[in-house]
C-alpha angles and dihedrals in degrees: 000000000000115000118226117229115253117256114228125189112208112200116170116236093000116114112230134203133196112248119191112240140167085279090062091070089057093050098270134108132193125223112221129186114250088238088065095047116107117253121258089253091054091049091049091048092050091048091051091047091051091048090048093050092045090056094050121105112260094256092050090044090059091048091049092049090056090066099096104158125059088229088068093059116086113214123202120197115208121194115201113201128180118213118261122253112301131198093262090057089055091049091048091054092046094050094044091048093050091046094052091046088053089057099256119149121251091257091050090048089051090051090050089050092052092046092051091051094046095050103038108090090183086073094057106136088348119221124223119286125231087261089052091056089051090050090054091051090052092045090048091056090050091046091052090049089051091053093044098046104035137050090250117115134207116279119267092216136010118213111199142172113259092238115119095239092054094045091049091049093048096046094046094044101042101024127203095306091082126060109246118200124188111219120192092209089064093059116117112262112282103259098170089244119128093240093060 
């Protein structure tokens, strides 16, 4: 077989890198300016897409491969948000701090933390702390910047655990403009502690 000559792009003062291409399989490589190289995020996304497609069943793989234009691909954006600091988090920190100051080991301090949460009925379905409300205000500012400066839009629906701290976080962060639905399956595992 006849070998094709390599194509080289000479651009003065522009660093170049070898990028594998369909020519590489035939013995050729193409030099591409770094400015034309995809970003690390794009490379990671393409790798994940290839992995996703490779794991599809053959019938689905054919259907996926028919999607040629980006406009045919539906993209869902999912925001994952942890609840802000609640009163039980404050109590946990306080008990652990006192335990460690008293000379207890980390495992003993953890046991004291669990005992405090199990026995304190005031922490039943604990509400947000003052610090938690401040965290939400800070998160809200960041969320607004995200919506203002990027192509991302506000969520269409918010699925949330039915615990008070998560409902307070969701309603303060997303407001009444978004439908908020409490879903029992999203509740933190049932630990037997009053806060859960």
